[in-house]
Each structure stands twice: as structure tokens, then as C-alpha cells.
Coordinates of C-alpha atoms and ligand atoms in Angstrom, one line a residue:
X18 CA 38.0 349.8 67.3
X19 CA 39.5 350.9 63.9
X20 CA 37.3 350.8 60.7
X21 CA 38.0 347.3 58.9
X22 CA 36.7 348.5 55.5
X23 CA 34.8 351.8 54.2
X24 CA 31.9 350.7 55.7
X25 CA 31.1 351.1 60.0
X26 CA 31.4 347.4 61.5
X27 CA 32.2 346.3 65.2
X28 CA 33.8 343.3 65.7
X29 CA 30.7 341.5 66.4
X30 CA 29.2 342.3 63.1
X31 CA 32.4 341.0 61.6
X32 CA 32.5 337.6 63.3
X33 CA 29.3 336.1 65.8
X34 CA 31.8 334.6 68.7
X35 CA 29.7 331.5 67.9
X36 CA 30.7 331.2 64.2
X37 CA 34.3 331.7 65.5
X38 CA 34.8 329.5 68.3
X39 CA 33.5 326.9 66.3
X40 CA 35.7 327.5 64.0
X41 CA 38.7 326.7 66.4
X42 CA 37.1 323.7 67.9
X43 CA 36.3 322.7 63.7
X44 CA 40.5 323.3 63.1
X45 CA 41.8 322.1 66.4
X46 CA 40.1 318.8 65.6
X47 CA 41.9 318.2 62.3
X48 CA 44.7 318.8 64.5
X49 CA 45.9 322.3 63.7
X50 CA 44.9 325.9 63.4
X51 CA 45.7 328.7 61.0
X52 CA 47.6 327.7 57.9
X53 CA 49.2 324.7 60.1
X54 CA 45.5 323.0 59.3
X55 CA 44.6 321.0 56.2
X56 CA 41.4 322.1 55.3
X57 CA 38.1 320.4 54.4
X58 CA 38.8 319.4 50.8
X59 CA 41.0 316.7 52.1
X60 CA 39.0 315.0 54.5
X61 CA 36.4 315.8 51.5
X62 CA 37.9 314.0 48.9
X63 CA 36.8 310.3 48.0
X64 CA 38.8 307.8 49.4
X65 CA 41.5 307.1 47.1
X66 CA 41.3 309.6 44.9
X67 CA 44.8 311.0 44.0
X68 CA 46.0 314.0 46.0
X69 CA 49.3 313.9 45.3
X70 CA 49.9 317.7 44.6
X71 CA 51.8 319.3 41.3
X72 CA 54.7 321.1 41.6
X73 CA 55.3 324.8 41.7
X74 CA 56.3 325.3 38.0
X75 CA 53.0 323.4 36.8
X76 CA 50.7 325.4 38.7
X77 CA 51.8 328.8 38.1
X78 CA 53.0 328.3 34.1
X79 CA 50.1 326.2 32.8
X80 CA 47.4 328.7 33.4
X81 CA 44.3 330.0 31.6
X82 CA 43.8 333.7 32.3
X83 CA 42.2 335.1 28.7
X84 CA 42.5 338.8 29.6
X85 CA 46.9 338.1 29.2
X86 CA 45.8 336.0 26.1
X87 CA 44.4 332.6 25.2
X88 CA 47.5 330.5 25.6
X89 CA 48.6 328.5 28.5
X90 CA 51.6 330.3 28.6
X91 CA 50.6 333.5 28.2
X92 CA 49.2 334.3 31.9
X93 CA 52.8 333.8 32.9
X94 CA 54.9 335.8 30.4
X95 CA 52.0 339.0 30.9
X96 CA 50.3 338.5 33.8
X97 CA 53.2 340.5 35.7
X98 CA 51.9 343.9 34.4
X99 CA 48.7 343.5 36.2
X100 CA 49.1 345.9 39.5
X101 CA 47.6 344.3 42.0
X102 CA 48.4 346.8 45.3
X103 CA 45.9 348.3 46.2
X104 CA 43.2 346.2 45.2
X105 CA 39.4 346.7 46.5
X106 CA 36.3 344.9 46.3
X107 CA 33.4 345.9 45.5
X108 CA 30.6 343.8 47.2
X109 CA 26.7 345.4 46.2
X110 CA 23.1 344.2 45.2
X111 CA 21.1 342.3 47.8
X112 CA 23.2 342.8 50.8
X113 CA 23.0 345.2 54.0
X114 CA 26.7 346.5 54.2
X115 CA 27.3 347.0 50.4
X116 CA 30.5 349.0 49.7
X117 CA 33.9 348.7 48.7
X118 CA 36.1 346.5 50.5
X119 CA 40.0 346.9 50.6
X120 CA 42.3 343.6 50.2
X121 CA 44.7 344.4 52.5
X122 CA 42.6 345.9 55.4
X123 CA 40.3 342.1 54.9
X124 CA 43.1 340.4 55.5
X125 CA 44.8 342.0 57.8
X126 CA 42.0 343.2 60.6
X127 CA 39.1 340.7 59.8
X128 CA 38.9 337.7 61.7
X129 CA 38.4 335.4 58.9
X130 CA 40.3 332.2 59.3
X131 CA 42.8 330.8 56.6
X132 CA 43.2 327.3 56.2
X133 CA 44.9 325.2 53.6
X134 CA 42.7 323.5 51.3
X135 CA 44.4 320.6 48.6
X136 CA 41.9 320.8 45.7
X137 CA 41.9 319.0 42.9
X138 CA 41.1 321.1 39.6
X139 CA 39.3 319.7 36.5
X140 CA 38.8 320.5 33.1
X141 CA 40.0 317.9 30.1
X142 CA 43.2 318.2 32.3
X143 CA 43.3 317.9 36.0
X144 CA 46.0 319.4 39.1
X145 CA 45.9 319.1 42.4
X146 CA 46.6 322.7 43.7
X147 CA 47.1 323.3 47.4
X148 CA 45.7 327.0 48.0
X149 CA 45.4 328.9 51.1
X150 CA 42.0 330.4 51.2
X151 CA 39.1 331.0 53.3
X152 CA 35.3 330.4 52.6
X153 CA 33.6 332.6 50.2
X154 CA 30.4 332.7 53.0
X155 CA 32.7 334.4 55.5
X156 CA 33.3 337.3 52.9
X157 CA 29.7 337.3 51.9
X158 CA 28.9 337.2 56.3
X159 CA 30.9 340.8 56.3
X160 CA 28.9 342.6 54.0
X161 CA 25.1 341.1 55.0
X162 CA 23.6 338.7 52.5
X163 CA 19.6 339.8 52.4
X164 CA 17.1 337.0 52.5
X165 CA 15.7 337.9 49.0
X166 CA 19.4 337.1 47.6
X167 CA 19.3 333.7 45.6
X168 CA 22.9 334.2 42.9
X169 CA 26.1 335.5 43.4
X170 CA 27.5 337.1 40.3
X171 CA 31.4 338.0 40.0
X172 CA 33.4 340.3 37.8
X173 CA 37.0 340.1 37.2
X174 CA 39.6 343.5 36.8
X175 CA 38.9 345.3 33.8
X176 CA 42.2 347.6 33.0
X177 CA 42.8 347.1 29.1
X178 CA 46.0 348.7 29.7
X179 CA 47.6 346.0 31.9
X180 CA 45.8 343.2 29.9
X181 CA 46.6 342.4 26.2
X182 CA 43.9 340.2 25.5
X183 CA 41.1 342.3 26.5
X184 CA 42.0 344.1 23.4
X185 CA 40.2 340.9 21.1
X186 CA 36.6 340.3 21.7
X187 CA 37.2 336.8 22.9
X188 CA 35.1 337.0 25.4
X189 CA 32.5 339.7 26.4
X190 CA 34.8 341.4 29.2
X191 CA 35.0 341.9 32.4
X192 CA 35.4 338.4 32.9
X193 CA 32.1 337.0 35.0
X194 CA 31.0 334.3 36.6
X195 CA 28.0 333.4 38.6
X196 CA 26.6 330.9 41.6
X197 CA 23.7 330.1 43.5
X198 CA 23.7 330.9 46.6
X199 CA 23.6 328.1 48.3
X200 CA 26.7 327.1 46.4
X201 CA 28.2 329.8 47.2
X202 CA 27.9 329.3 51.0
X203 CA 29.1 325.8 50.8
X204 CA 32.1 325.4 52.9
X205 CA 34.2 323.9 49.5
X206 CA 34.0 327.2 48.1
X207 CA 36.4 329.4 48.8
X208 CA 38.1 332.4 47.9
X209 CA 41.8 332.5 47.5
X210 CA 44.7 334.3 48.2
X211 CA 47.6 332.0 48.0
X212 CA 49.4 328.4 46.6
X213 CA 51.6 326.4 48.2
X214 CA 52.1 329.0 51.2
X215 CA 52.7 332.0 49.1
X216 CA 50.4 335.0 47.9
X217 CA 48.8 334.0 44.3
X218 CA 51.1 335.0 41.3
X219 CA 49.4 337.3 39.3
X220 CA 48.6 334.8 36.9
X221 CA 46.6 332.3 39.1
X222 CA 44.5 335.4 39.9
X223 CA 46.2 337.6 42.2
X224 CA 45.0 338.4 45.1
X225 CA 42.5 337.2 45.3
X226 CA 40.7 334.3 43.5
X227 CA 37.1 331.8 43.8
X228 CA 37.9 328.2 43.9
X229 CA 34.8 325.7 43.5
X230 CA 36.6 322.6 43.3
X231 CA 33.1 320.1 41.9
X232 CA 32.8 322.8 38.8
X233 CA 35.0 323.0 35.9
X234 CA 38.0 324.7 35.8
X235 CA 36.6 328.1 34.4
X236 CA 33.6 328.7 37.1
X237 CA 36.9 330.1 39.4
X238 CA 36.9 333.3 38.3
X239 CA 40.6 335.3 38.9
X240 CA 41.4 338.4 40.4
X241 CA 38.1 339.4 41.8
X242 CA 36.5 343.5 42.2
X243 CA 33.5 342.7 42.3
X244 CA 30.5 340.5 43.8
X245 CA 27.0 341.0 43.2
X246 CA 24.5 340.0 45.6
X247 CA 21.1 339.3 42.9
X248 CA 17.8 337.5 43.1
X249 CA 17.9 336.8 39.2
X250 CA 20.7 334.2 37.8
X251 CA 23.7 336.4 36.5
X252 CA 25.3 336.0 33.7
X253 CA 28.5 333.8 32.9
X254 CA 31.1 334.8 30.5
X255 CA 31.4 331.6 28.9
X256 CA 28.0 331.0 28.7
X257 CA 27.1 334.3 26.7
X258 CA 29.9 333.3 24.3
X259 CA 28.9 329.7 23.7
X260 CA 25.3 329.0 25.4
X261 CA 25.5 325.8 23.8
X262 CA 28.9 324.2 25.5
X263 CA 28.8 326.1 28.7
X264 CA 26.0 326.5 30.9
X265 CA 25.5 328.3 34.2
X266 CA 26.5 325.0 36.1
X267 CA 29.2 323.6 34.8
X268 CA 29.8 320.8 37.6
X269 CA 32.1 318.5 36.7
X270 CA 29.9 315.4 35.4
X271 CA 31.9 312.3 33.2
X272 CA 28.5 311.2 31.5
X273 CA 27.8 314.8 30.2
X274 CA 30.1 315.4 27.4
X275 CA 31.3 318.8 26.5
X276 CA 29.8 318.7 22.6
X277 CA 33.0 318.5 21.3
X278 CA 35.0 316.0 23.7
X279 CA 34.1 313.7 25.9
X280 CA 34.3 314.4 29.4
X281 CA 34.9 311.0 30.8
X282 CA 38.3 311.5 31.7
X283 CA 41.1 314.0 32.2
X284 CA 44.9 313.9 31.6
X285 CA 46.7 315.1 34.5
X286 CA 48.9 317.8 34.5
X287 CA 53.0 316.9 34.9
X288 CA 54.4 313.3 35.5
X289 CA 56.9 313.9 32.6
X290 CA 56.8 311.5 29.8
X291 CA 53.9 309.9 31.9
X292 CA 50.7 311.7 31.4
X293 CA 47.9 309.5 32.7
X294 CA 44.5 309.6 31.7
X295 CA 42.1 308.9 34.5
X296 CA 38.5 308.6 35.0
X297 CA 36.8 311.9 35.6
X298 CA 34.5 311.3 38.8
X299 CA 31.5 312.7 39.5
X300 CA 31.4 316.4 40.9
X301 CA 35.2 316.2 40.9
X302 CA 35.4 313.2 43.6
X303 CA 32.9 315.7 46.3
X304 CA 29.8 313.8 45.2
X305 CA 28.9 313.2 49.0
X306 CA 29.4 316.9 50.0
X307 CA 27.6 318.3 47.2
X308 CA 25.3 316.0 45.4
X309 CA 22.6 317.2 47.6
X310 CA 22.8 320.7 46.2
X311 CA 21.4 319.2 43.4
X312 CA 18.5 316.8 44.2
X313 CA 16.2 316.6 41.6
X314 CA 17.6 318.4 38.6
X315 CA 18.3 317.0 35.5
X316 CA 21.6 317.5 35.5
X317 CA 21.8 317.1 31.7
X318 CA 20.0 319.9 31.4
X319 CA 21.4 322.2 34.0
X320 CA 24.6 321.6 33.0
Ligands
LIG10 N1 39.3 336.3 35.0 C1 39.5 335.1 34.5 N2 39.4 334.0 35.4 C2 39.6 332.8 34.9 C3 39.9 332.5 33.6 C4 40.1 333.7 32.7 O1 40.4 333.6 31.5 N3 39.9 334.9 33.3 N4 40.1 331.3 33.1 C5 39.4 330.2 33.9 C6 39.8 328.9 33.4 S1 39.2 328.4 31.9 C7 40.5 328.0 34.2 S2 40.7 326.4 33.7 C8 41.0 328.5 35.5 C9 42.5 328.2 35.5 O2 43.1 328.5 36.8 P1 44.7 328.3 36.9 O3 45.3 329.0 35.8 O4 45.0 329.0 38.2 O5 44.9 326.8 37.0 O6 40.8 329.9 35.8 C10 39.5 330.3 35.4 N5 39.4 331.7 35.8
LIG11 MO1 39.5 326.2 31.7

């Protein structure tokens, strides 16, 4: 059996035929498998909540990605210079296997099953994004999450060279963001590699990016190297540059404004001369997936 990363794994490490076979029978009942599938955040989504997806040209040039610069149009114009082959993982702290995984070698010898998931995407602007991915708790399976593990803490590239705006102190770089774990083994979150059938451009967060699709928009952090395994809760970019307007949470929630906006609705992305405002529902329309995650917490105070 040839290595699949760095580190020694069998095949059985790397997927329990359980986990697996379930995960056909799971696929083959929404009527497909592999990329042919939708994935959960369709059958996820409240009923009657838009899904209509946006097109190519919105998705990949209306972007926030700070380290090419803080306008929406900067990802795409810099983005490009980013190199993103070979790209490794590094995956450490609380876990059995920690070492440093290799992009291509994940997804071409693991048995981790890609599926297409049609997520909507919130801030004070909304999209509906269909990404190819696969659940961040099948990455975390590979390298052996310890029982003392309670946050997952991620870093984004750091290479000043290939990114302009990590020359301002805009934010505190590398970019990070943070979950708890149980979050981050919910089946919603996933790591992705691709949008509408193709690999991520470099400028959604090539190649490899989280998606959390109840959280605000900034929680999925781009072009991933690292993921920390912790028992303390990590620190979050945003929240060590403004404690105050973003907290470690950050679920989407209408009746908790942002201190400067109201976060009641959003204005989706595209539709021309049409922009439409809509109500912002609660954890992003996923309120009966993940609501539970959450039982008694004041939720204006975890925010
Ligand atoms: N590394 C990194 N990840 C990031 C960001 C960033 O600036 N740097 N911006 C976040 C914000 S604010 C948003 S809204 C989403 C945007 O993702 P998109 O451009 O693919 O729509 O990425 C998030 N991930
Ligand atoms: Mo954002």
C-alpha cells in the first residue's frame, strides 16, 4: 500500500469500511454518488428558501480575500500570483497522526468522498455558491482527533511575497479562524476544493478552503496550511482586530445586529438592476440542523 501522506497509515486507518459503506448507502439514496450527488445542504435548507445559484462571474469576482487587499475586486486582479502547487497541510496539537499533509496525495489516494453541496453564503450580502467539497470530520478522521481536543484553530498561507495586502497591518496575519469541535464535525462543514465543478480559483481560496454555511461569511477561512487540534478556544483574526463586532461565533443571527448595521437582512448578490433585500434567517436557513449545537447559550452573548 503506498504512503497517502508523510505520515504511516493503512487503508483502514484512513477509512473504517463502516464509515464508508455508509457513505454510499447515504449518496445512493439522494440518488447519486460522487460529484453526480447533491449534497446535504440541499436537503438541509429550509423549505423555500432561495437556492437559485449565482453565476460564475459573481462568485469568483466579488470576493473578500484581505491578504490580495481589502476590495472586492482585488482577490481577482492579485490573487493569480498566489502558487498554489504544491500545497501541504499541516494538521498538529491534540491529534494522534499529526504531520504534514500534501494536497494532491489527499485527494488523489484517500478515500474521502466529494459531493456537491449548494450553500448559501451570508454576510450583509448573500450568494448561493455550489462547491464541491467533502466534510471537514473526514480530514480531521485521517490525522486522529484525541479526546482532550475541544477547538479547531486554522491558519491561512502566509507568503508576503505573493500577497500585497499582507504588507498593511489590516489584520494580524496569517489569517485565522477557529471552531469548536463539535462544529467542526458537523456534516455542514466542509472543506473545499472546487465551485461549480471546477478546482477553486485562487481567489475563492485555492485549494483548498472551510465552508460553514450557518456562520458569517468570514468564519470560512481561504487557502488553508494549517489546522490545530487545541483544548483552549483559538484565536480568530477578526476577533483580535475588533473584539467588539466579531466574536468567536459569528452564526448568522437577524436579531443580533453587527454594532454598526443591522443584520436583519441581506442584499443578494447579482439579479442586475434587481438587487433584493431579503430577510436574513436564522443560522442561515440550517436552524434545524444546527440549533442544537447551541442549546442554552445566550446567543447574544456568544455571538
Ligand atoms: N484567508 C482569508 N480567508 C477569508 C477571508 C480573508 O480575507 N482571508 N475573507 C473572509 C470573508 S470576510 C468572506 S465574506 C469570505 C468570502 O469568500 P468568497 O470570496 O469565496 O465569497 O471569505 C472569508 N475567508
Ligand atoms: Mo466577509
Amino acid at each position: 500500500m503506498a504512503h497517502r501522506w508523510q505520515n504511516d497509515l493503512t487503508d483502514r486507518d484512513v477509512t473504517p469500511e463502516g464509515v464508508f459503506w455508509n457513505r454510499r448507502r447515504l449518496l445512493a439514496g439522494l440518488g447519486g454518488v460522487g460529484l453526480g450527488a447533491i449534497g446535504a445542504g440541499n436537503a438541509a435548507l429550509a423549505e423555500g428558501a432561495e437556492l437559485e445559484p449565482n453565476t460564475w462571474e459573481d462568485v469568483t469576482s466579488y470576493c473578500n480575500f484581505y491578504e490580495f487587499g481589502t476590495g472586492k475586486t482585488d482577490p481577482a486582479t492579485y490573487a493569480g500570483q498566489m502558487t498554489t502547487s504544491p500545497w501541504q497541510v499541516e494538521i498538529d496539537g491534540l491529534v494522534d497522526r499529526p504531520g504534514v499533509y500534501d494536497f494532491d496525495q489527499i485527494m488523489s489516494e484517500m478515500s474521502i468522498e466529494e459531493r456537491i453541496y449548494r450553500f448559501r453564503c451570508v454576510e450583509a450580502w448573500s450568494m448561493v455558491v455550489p462547491w464541491q467539497g467533502f466534510e471537514l470530520a473526514d480530514l480531521l478522521a485521517l490525522a486522529g482527533v484525541q479526546s482532550e481536543a475541544r477547538y479547531v484553530a486554522f491558519e491561512t498561507l502566509l507568503r508576503p511575497e505573493e500577497m500585497p495586502g499582507t504588507r498593511y497591518g489590516v489584520l494580524d496575519w496569517p489569517y485565522r479562524e477557529g471552531l469548536r469541535l463539535d462544529e467542526a464535525l458537523h456534516p455542514l462543514t466542509i472543506m473545499a476544493t472546487g465551485i461549480f465543478g471546477k478546482p477553486l480559483p485562487n481567489q475563492n481560496g485555492a485549494p483548498l478552503r472551510l465552508v460553514v454555511p450557518w456562520k458569517y461569511g468570514f468564519k470560512s477561512i481561504k487557502s488553508v496550511v494549517k489546522i490545530t487540534l487545541t483544548d483552549q478556544e483559538p484565536a480568530t483574526s477578526w476577533n483580535m482586530a475588533n473584539a467588539r463586532e466579531y466574536g468567536f461565533y459569528s452564526n448568522v443571527n437577524p436579531e443580533v445586529d453587527h454594532p454598526r448595521w443591522s443584520q436583519a437582512s441581506e442584499r443578494r448578490i447579482g439579479g442586475g438592476l434587481f438587487t433584493r433585500r431579503q430577510p436574513t434567517l436564522m443560522f442561515n436557513g440550517y436552524e434545524a440542523e444546527v440549533a442544537a449545537l447551541y442549546d442554552g447559550m445566550d446567543l447574544s452573548k456568544d455571538f
